[in-house]
PDB file of C-alpha atoms in Angstrom:
ATOM      1  CA  MET P  65      13.084  15.659   7.043  1.00 51.00           C
ATOM      2  CA  VAL P  66      11.201  17.570   4.352  1.00 43.00           C
ATOM      3  CA  SER P  67       7.873  16.017   5.401  1.00 49.00           C
ATOM      4  CA  THR P  68       8.561  16.998   9.026  1.00 46.00           C
ATOM      5  CA  ILE P  69       9.169  20.613   8.028  1.00 43.00           C
ATOM      6  CA  ILE P  70       5.986  20.703   5.929  1.00 43.00           C
ATOM      7  CA  LEU P  71       3.946  19.239   8.786  1.00 45.00           C
ATOM      8  CA  LEU P  72       5.391  21.809  11.205  1.00 45.00           C
ATOM      9  CA  ALA P  73       4.575  24.647   8.795  1.00 46.00           C
ATOM     10  CA  ILE P  74       0.966  23.472   8.472  1.00 41.00           C
ATOM     11  CA  SER P  75       0.583  23.215  12.247  1.00 47.00           C
ATOM     12  CA  ILE P  76       1.938  26.756  12.740  1.00 44.00           C
ATOM     13  CA  SER P  77      -0.395  28.079  10.052  1.00 44.00           C
ATOM     14  CA  VAL P  78      -3.456  26.455  11.638  1.00 42.00           C
ATOM     15  CA  LEU P  79      -2.494  27.725  15.101  1.00 44.00           C
ATOM     16  CA  HIS P  80      -1.922  31.224  13.725  1.00 43.00           C
ATOM     17  CA  ARG P  81      -5.334  31.324  12.077  1.00 40.00           C
ATOM     18  CA  CYS P  82      -6.982  29.906  15.188  1.00 41.00           C
ATOM     19  CA  ILE P  83      -5.496  32.580  17.440  1.00 38.00           C
ATOM     20  CA  LEU P  84      -6.190  35.474  15.103  1.00 37.00           C
ATOM     21  CA  GLY P  85      -9.709  34.362  14.169  1.00 36.00           C
ATOM     22  CA  ASN P  86      -9.058  33.927  10.448  1.00 34.00           C
ATOM     23  CA  THR P  87     -12.322  34.226   8.523  1.00 31.00           C
ATOM     24  CA  GLY P  88     -11.965  30.647   7.353  1.00 31.00           C
ATOM     25  CA  PHE P  89     -13.001  29.544  10.828  1.00 34.00           C
ATOM     26  CA  PHE P  90     -16.218  31.594  10.881  1.00 37.00           C
ATOM     27  CA  SER P  91     -19.685  30.469   9.921  1.00 42.00           C
ATOM     28  CA  PRO P  92     -21.442  32.818   7.437  1.00 43.00           C
ATOM     29  CA  ALA P  93     -23.536  34.361  10.227  1.00 45.00           C
ATOM     30  CA  ASP P  94     -20.501  34.925  12.468  1.00 45.00           C
ATOM     31  CA  ARG P  95     -18.548  36.405   9.567  1.00 41.00           C
ATOM     32  CA  GLN P  96     -21.391  38.849   8.915  1.00 42.00           C
ATOM     33  CA  GLU P  97     -21.396  39.845  12.578  1.00 42.00           C
ATOM     34  CA  LYS P  98     -17.678  40.549  12.369  1.00 37.00           C
ATOM     35  CA  GLU P  99     -18.098  42.616   9.204  1.00 35.00           C
ATOM     36  CA  ASN P 100     -21.008  44.580  10.686  1.00 35.00           C
ATOM     37  CA  ASN P 101     -18.987  45.147  13.864  1.00 31.00           C
ATOM     38  CA  THR P 102     -22.243  45.342  15.794  1.00 37.00           C
ATOM     39  CA  ILE P 103     -20.951  43.247  18.678  1.00 42.00           C
ATOM     40  CA  LEU P 104     -17.427  43.389  20.064  1.00 39.00           C
ATOM     41  CA  PRO P 105     -15.288  41.467  20.524  1.00 43.00           C
ATOM     42  CA  ALA P 106     -15.993  39.173  17.570  1.00 45.00           C
ATOM     43  CA  GLU P 107     -14.928  35.537  17.310  1.00 46.00           C
ATOM     44  CA  ASP P 108     -11.276  36.024  18.254  1.00 43.00           C
ATOM     45  CA  ARG P 109     -11.401  32.875  20.358  1.00 49.00           C
ATOM     46  CA  ILE P 110     -12.974  30.631  17.756  1.00 51.00           C
ATOM     47  CA  CYS P 111     -10.892  27.618  18.846  1.00 57.00           C
ATOM     48  CA  GLY P 112     -13.026  27.152  21.956  1.00 85.00           C
ATOM     49  CA  ARG P 113     -16.326  27.214  20.111  1.00 93.00           C
ATOM     50  CA  PRO P 114     -18.527  24.154  20.735  1.00 96.00           C
ATOM     51  CA  GLU P 115     -20.344  22.478  17.853  1.00 96.00           C
ATOM     52  CA  ILE P 116     -23.421  24.559  17.029  1.00 97.00           C
ATOM     53  CA  ILE P 117     -26.276  23.783  14.640  1.00 98.00           C
ATOM     54  CA  GLU P 118     -27.519  27.001  13.043  1.00 97.00           C
ATOM     55  CA  ASP P 119     -31.286  26.755  12.450  1.00 98.00           C
ATOM     56  CA  PHE P 120     -32.418  30.362  12.534  1.00 98.00           C
ATOM     57  CA  LEU P 121     -36.067  31.273  12.974  1.00 98.00           C
ATOM     58  CA  GLU P 122     -37.871  33.080  10.203  1.00 98.00           C
ATOM     59  CA  LYS P 123     -38.137  36.797  10.913  1.00 98.00           C
ATOM     60  CA  ASN P 124     -41.451  37.725  12.487  1.00 98.00           C
ATOM     61  CA  PRO P 125     -42.803  39.964  15.293  1.00 98.00           C
ATOM     62  CA  TYR P 126     -43.413  37.069  17.715  1.00 98.00           C
ATOM     63  CA  SER P 127     -40.050  35.308  17.966  1.00 98.00           C
ATOM     64  CA  ARG P 128     -37.413  36.974  15.788  1.00 98.00           C
ATOM     65  CA  SER P 129     -37.908  40.695  15.349  1.00 97.00           C
ATOM     66  CA  GLY P 130     -34.437  41.320  13.925  1.00 98.00           C
ATOM     67  CA  GLU P 131     -33.883  44.134  16.440  1.00 98.00           C
ATOM     68  CA  PRO P 132     -30.118  44.619  16.918  1.00 98.00           C
ATOM     69  CA  LEU P 133     -28.389  43.401  20.070  1.00 97.00           C
ATOM     70  CA  LYS P 134     -25.728  46.070  20.367  1.00 94.00           C
ATOM     71  CA  LYS P 135     -24.011  45.132  23.625  1.00 96.00           C
ATOM     72  CA  VAL P 136     -23.800  41.866  25.553  1.00 98.00           C
ATOM     73  CA  ARG P 137     -23.474  42.282  29.303  1.00 98.00           C
ATOM     74  CA  GLY P 138     -24.614  38.853  30.450  1.00 98.00           C
ATOM     75  CA  ILE P 139     -25.722  35.310  29.696  1.00 98.00           C
ATOM     76  CA  VAL P 140     -29.151  34.126  30.892  1.00 98.00           C
ATOM     77  CA  VAL P 141     -29.874  30.421  31.489  1.00 98.00           C
ATOM     78  CA  HIS P 142     -33.434  29.089  31.130  1.00 98.00           C
ATOM     79  CA  TYR P 143     -35.172  25.716  31.096  1.00 98.00           C
ATOM     80  CA  VAL P 144     -37.939  24.591  28.766  1.00 98.00           C
ATOM     81  CA  GLU P 145     -41.293  23.972  30.440  1.00 93.00           C
ATOM     82  CA  ASN P 146     -42.040  20.766  28.516  1.00 96.00           C
ATOM     83  CA  PRO P 147     -39.998  17.906  30.054  1.00 98.00           C
ATOM     84  CA  GLY P 148     -38.600  15.369  27.609  1.00 98.00           C
ATOM     85  CA  SER P 149     -38.906  17.616  24.557  1.00 98.00           C
ATOM     86  CA  SER P 150     -36.052  18.038  22.086  1.00 98.00           C
ATOM     87  CA  ALA P 151     -34.074  21.100  21.083  1.00 98.00           C
ATOM     88  CA  LYS P 152     -35.563  20.891  17.589  1.00 98.00           C
ATOM     89  CA  ALA P 153     -39.110  20.738  18.943  1.00 98.00           C
ATOM     90  CA  ASN P 154     -38.556  23.856  21.021  1.00 98.00           C
ATOM     91  CA  ARG P 155     -36.917  25.634  18.118  1.00 98.00           C
ATOM     92  CA  ASP P 156     -39.914  24.777  15.935  1.00 98.00           C
ATOM     93  CA  TYR P 157     -42.305  26.008  18.621  1.00 98.00           C
ATOM     94  CA  PHE P 158     -40.572  29.386  18.552  1.00 98.00           C
ATOM     95  CA  ASN P 159     -40.675  29.467  14.779  1.00 98.00           C
ATOM     96  CA  ASN P 160     -44.379  28.578  14.642  1.00 98.00           C
ATOM     97  CA  LEU P 161     -45.273  31.563  16.802  1.00 98.00           C
ATOM     98  CA  ARG P 162     -45.214  33.567  13.580  1.00 98.00           C
ATOM     99  CA  ARG P 163     -48.458  31.731  12.755  1.00 98.00           C
ATOM    100  CA  THR P 164     -50.026  30.981  16.146  1.00 98.00           C
ATOM    101  CA  HIS P 165     -49.395  34.387  17.764  1.00 98.00           C
ATOM    102  CA  ILE P 166     -49.809  32.716  21.177  1.00 97.00           C
ATOM    103  CA  THR P 167     -47.065  34.778  22.792  1.00 97.00           C
ATOM    104  CA  LYS P 168     -43.709  36.361  22.106  1.00 98.00           C
ATOM    105  CA  ALA P 169     -40.912  33.919  22.923  1.00 98.00           C
ATOM    106  CA  SER P 170     -37.549  32.696  21.652  1.00 98.00           C
ATOM    107  CA  SER P 171     -33.971  32.072  22.688  1.00 98.00           C
ATOM    108  CA  HIS P 172     -30.594  32.434  21.032  1.00 98.00           C
ATOM    109  CA  TYR P 173     -29.746  28.801  21.789  1.00 98.00           C
ATOM    110  CA  VAL P 174     -31.549  25.631  22.808  1.00 98.00           C
ATOM    111  CA  ILE P 175     -29.518  22.718  24.216  1.00 98.00           C
ATOM    112  CA  GLY P 176     -31.072  19.293  23.721  1.00 98.00           C
ATOM    113  CA  LEU P 177     -31.092  16.072  25.714  1.00 98.00           C
ATOM    114  CA  GLU P 178     -28.208  14.672  23.661  1.00 98.00           C
ATOM    115  CA  GLY P 179     -26.152  17.790  24.266  1.00 98.00           C
ATOM    116  CA  GLU P 180     -26.857  19.217  20.798  1.00 98.00           C
ATOM    117  CA  ILE P 181     -26.803  22.996  20.595  1.00 98.00           C
ATOM    118  CA  VAL P 182     -29.284  24.597  18.203  1.00 98.00           C
ATOM    119  CA  GLN P 183     -28.914  28.302  17.484  1.00 98.00           C
ATOM    120  CA  CYS P 184     -32.266  29.972  16.782  1.00 98.00           C
ATOM    121  CA  ILE P 185     -31.303  33.660  16.706  1.00 98.00           C
ATOM    122  CA  PRO P 186     -28.084  35.300  15.423  1.00 98.00           C
ATOM    123  CA  ARG P 187     -26.077  36.765  18.266  1.00 97.00           C
ATOM    124  CA  ASP P 188     -26.366  40.288  16.871  1.00 97.00           C
ATOM    125  CA  GLU P 189     -30.165  40.222  17.331  1.00 98.00           C
ATOM    126  CA  ILE P 190     -32.276  40.184  20.487  1.00 98.00           C
ATOM    127  CA  SER P 191     -34.371  37.190  21.513  1.00 98.00           C
ATOM    128  CA  TYR P 192     -37.624  37.218  23.489  1.00 98.00           C
ATOM    129  CA  ALA P 193     -36.477  35.308  26.558  1.00 97.00           C
ATOM    130  CA  SER P 194     -35.360  37.479  29.446  1.00 97.00           C
ATOM    131  CA  ASN P 195     -37.842  40.350  29.740  1.00 97.00           C
ATOM    132  CA  ASN P 196     -36.073  43.658  30.418  1.00 97.00           C
ATOM    133  CA  ARG P 197     -32.678  41.981  29.874  1.00 98.00           C
ATOM    134  CA  ASN P 198     -33.441  41.014  26.268  1.00 98.00           C
ATOM    135  CA  THR P 199     -31.530  44.077  25.079  1.00 97.00           C
ATOM    136  CA  ASP P 200     -28.162  43.208  26.634  1.00 98.00           C
ATOM    137  CA  THR P 201     -28.006  39.427  27.107  1.00 98.00           C
ATOM    138  CA  ILE P 202     -27.618  36.152  25.234  1.00 98.00           C
ATOM    139  CA  SER P 203     -30.235  33.531  26.192  1.00 98.00           C
ATOM    140  CA  ILE P 204     -29.827  29.767  26.487  1.00 98.00           C
ATOM    141  CA  GLU P 205     -32.801  27.404  26.876  1.00 98.00           C
ATOM    142  CA  CYS P 206     -32.053  23.912  28.193  1.00 98.00           C
ATOM    143  CA  CYS P 207     -34.059  20.733  27.692  1.00 98.00           C
ATOM    144  CA  HIS P 208     -34.455  18.341  30.620  1.00 98.00           C
ATOM    145  CA  PRO P 209     -35.935  14.865  31.097  1.00 98.00           C
ATOM    146  CA  GLY P 210     -38.131  15.278  34.172  1.00 97.00           C
ATOM    147  CA  LYS P 211     -40.515  17.550  36.050  1.00 96.00           C
ATOM    148  CA  ASN P 212     -37.846  18.619  38.546  1.00 97.00           C
ATOM    149  CA  GLY P 213     -36.063  20.476  35.721  1.00 98.00           C
ATOM    150  CA  LYS P 214     -32.605  19.032  36.389  1.00 98.00           C
ATOM    151  CA  PHE P 215     -30.436  18.902  33.282  1.00 98.00           C
ATOM    152  CA  ASN P 216     -28.957  15.535  32.320  1.00 98.00           C
ATOM    153  CA  LYS P 217     -25.202  15.071  31.972  1.00 98.00           C
ATOM    154  CA  LYS P 218     -25.059  15.734  28.222  1.00 98.00           C
ATOM    155  CA  THR P 219     -27.147  18.895  28.406  1.00 98.00           C
ATOM    156  CA  TYR P 220     -25.211  20.108  31.422  1.00 98.00           C
ATOM    157  CA  ALA P 221     -21.816  19.506  29.788  1.00 98.00           C
ATOM    158  CA  SER P 222     -22.838  21.398  26.646  1.00 98.00           C
ATOM    159  CA  LEU P 223     -24.222  24.242  28.748  1.00 98.00           C
ATOM    160  CA  ILE P 224     -20.876  24.640  30.500  1.00 98.00           C
ATOM    161  CA  LYS P 225     -18.975  24.704  27.200  1.00 97.00           C
ATOM    162  CA  LEU P 226     -21.377  27.070  25.464  1.00 98.00           C
ATOM    163  CA  THR P 227     -21.583  29.442  28.423  1.00 98.00           C
ATOM    164  CA  ALA P 228     -17.813  29.548  28.866  1.00 97.00           C
ATOM    165  CA  TRP P 229     -17.282  30.172  25.144  1.00 97.00           C
ATOM    166  CA  LEU P 230     -19.807  33.017  25.157  1.00 98.00           C
ATOM    167  CA  CYS P 231     -18.206  34.532  28.267  1.00 97.00           C
ATOM    168  CA  ASP P 232     -14.802  34.273  26.611  1.00 96.00           C
ATOM    169  CA  THR P 233     -16.086  35.814  23.384  1.00 96.00           C
ATOM    170  CA  TYR P 234     -17.674  38.788  25.121  1.00 96.00           C
ATOM    171  CA  GLN P 235     -15.024  39.111  27.852  1.00 96.00           C
ATOM    172  CA  LEU P 236     -17.462  38.285  30.631  1.00 97.00           C
ATOM    173  CA  HIS P 237     -16.923  36.557  33.980  1.00 97.00           C
ATOM    174  CA  SER P 238     -18.937  33.673  35.397  1.00 97.00           C
ATOM    175  CA  SER P 239     -20.580  36.239  37.695  1.00 97.00           C
ATOM    176  CA  ASP P 240     -22.201  37.697  34.557  1.00 98.00           C
ATOM    177  CA  VAL P 241     -24.117  34.426  34.058  1.00 98.00           C
ATOM    178  CA  ILE P 242     -27.579  34.598  35.597  1.00 98.00           C
ATOM    179  CA  ARG P 243     -30.875  32.717  35.734  1.00 98.00           C
ATOM    180  CA  HIS P 244     -34.182  33.948  34.370  1.00 98.00           C
ATOM    181  CA  TYR P 245     -35.156  33.913  38.049  1.00 98.00           C
ATOM    182  CA  ASP P 246     -32.555  36.604  38.756  1.00 98.00           C
ATOM    183  CA  VAL P 247     -34.290  38.914  36.273  1.00 98.00           C
ATOM    184  CA  THR P 248     -37.974  38.439  37.092  1.00 98.00           C
ATOM    185  CA  GLY P 249     -38.290  36.008  40.014  1.00 97.00           C
ATOM    186  CA  LYS P 250     -39.728  33.319  37.724  1.00 97.00           C
ATOM    187  CA  MET P 251     -38.880  29.735  38.739  1.00 98.00           C
ATOM    188  CA  CYS P 252     -36.565  29.284  35.773  1.00 98.00           C
ATOM    189  CA  PRO P 253     -34.461  27.221  35.482  1.00 98.00           C
ATOM    190  CA  LYS P 254     -36.546  25.402  38.096  1.00 98.00           C
ATOM    191  CA  TYR P 255     -34.031  22.940  39.541  1.00 98.00           C
ATOM    192  CA  TYR P 256     -31.291  25.577  39.741  1.00 98.00           C
ATOM    193  CA  VAL P 257     -33.579  28.013  41.544  1.00 98.00           C
ATOM    194  CA  GLU P 258     -34.685  25.403  44.065  1.00 98.00           C
ATOM    195  CA  HIS P 259     -31.111  24.132  44.519  1.00 98.00           C
ATOM    196  CA  GLU P 260     -28.863  27.136  44.992  1.00 98.00           C
ATOM    197  CA  LYS P 261     -25.784  24.979  45.576  1.00 98.00           C
ATOM    198  CA  ALA P 262     -26.282  23.299  42.199  1.00 98.00           C
ATOM    199  CA  TRP P 263     -26.369  26.699  40.515  1.00 98.00           C
ATOM    200  CA  LYS P 264     -23.220  27.859  42.298  1.00 98.00           C
ATOM    201  CA  SER P 265     -21.529  24.599  41.316  1.00 98.00           C
ATOM    202  CA  PHE P 266     -22.455  25.261  37.682  1.00 98.00           C
ATOM    203  CA  LEU P 267     -20.926  28.747  37.837  1.00 98.00           C
ATOM    204  CA  THR P 268     -17.770  27.243  39.328  1.00 98.00           C
ATOM    205  CA  GLU P 269     -17.550  24.787  36.419  1.00 98.00           C
ATOM    206  CA  VAL P 270     -17.999  27.637  33.938  1.00 98.00           C
ATOM    207  CA  GLN P 271     -15.193  29.603  35.577  1.00 97.00           C
ATOM    208  CA  LYS P 272     -12.906  26.560  35.535  1.00 96.00           C
ATOM    209  CA  GLU P 273     -13.559  26.199  31.809  1.00 95.00           C
ATOM    210  CA  LEU P 274     -12.811  29.888  31.328  1.00 94.00           C
ATOM    211  CA  ASP P 275      -9.573  29.648  33.315  1.00 93.00           C
ATOM    212  CA  ARG P 276      -8.333  26.895  30.986  1.00 88.00           C
ATOM    213  CA  ARG P 277      -8.604  29.182  27.943  1.00 80.00           C
TER     214      ARG P 277
END
């Protein structure tokens, strides 16, 4: 009887912390965002957060300027232009721009072929991904196995979870999720520009995930 009561008390405590966003559930970067109060709402829905590998770029003018991202009004989905490459390889490409100076480019997240999610930029900073929407959006780059740009099942599943969690965190709707194409007309993400039904299906899956929260 005593053990049952103790177990119940622990379960209630965990649930309480999960709902209220107790700081014990935050990563150091997320905790700093909450303390700075630069982006609202903060991680009040931490329970739905997918597994994320934080591997932030070094600050530099070409991929991580450190400029504040003060308001998030949308999520932008991209695809990497090198089929078969990994999330880590794309993250390292962004980081190496501080030396190569080839271009200005980066993304908040890169999702790999195994569904791994690598975070390159803190969410309270802008990334160089979405042109004139850099200042009010979170960017997600997705790896893919072939030239047609279609995401595999693992990448696709992680994209749904990450996008839904970000929408939930910033109180956005699936209609606030857009493609790079919708900003500039660039064929990105390629498969989901060429196949409009596939993109609409993705948005439907994101909304279903949101509705379950």
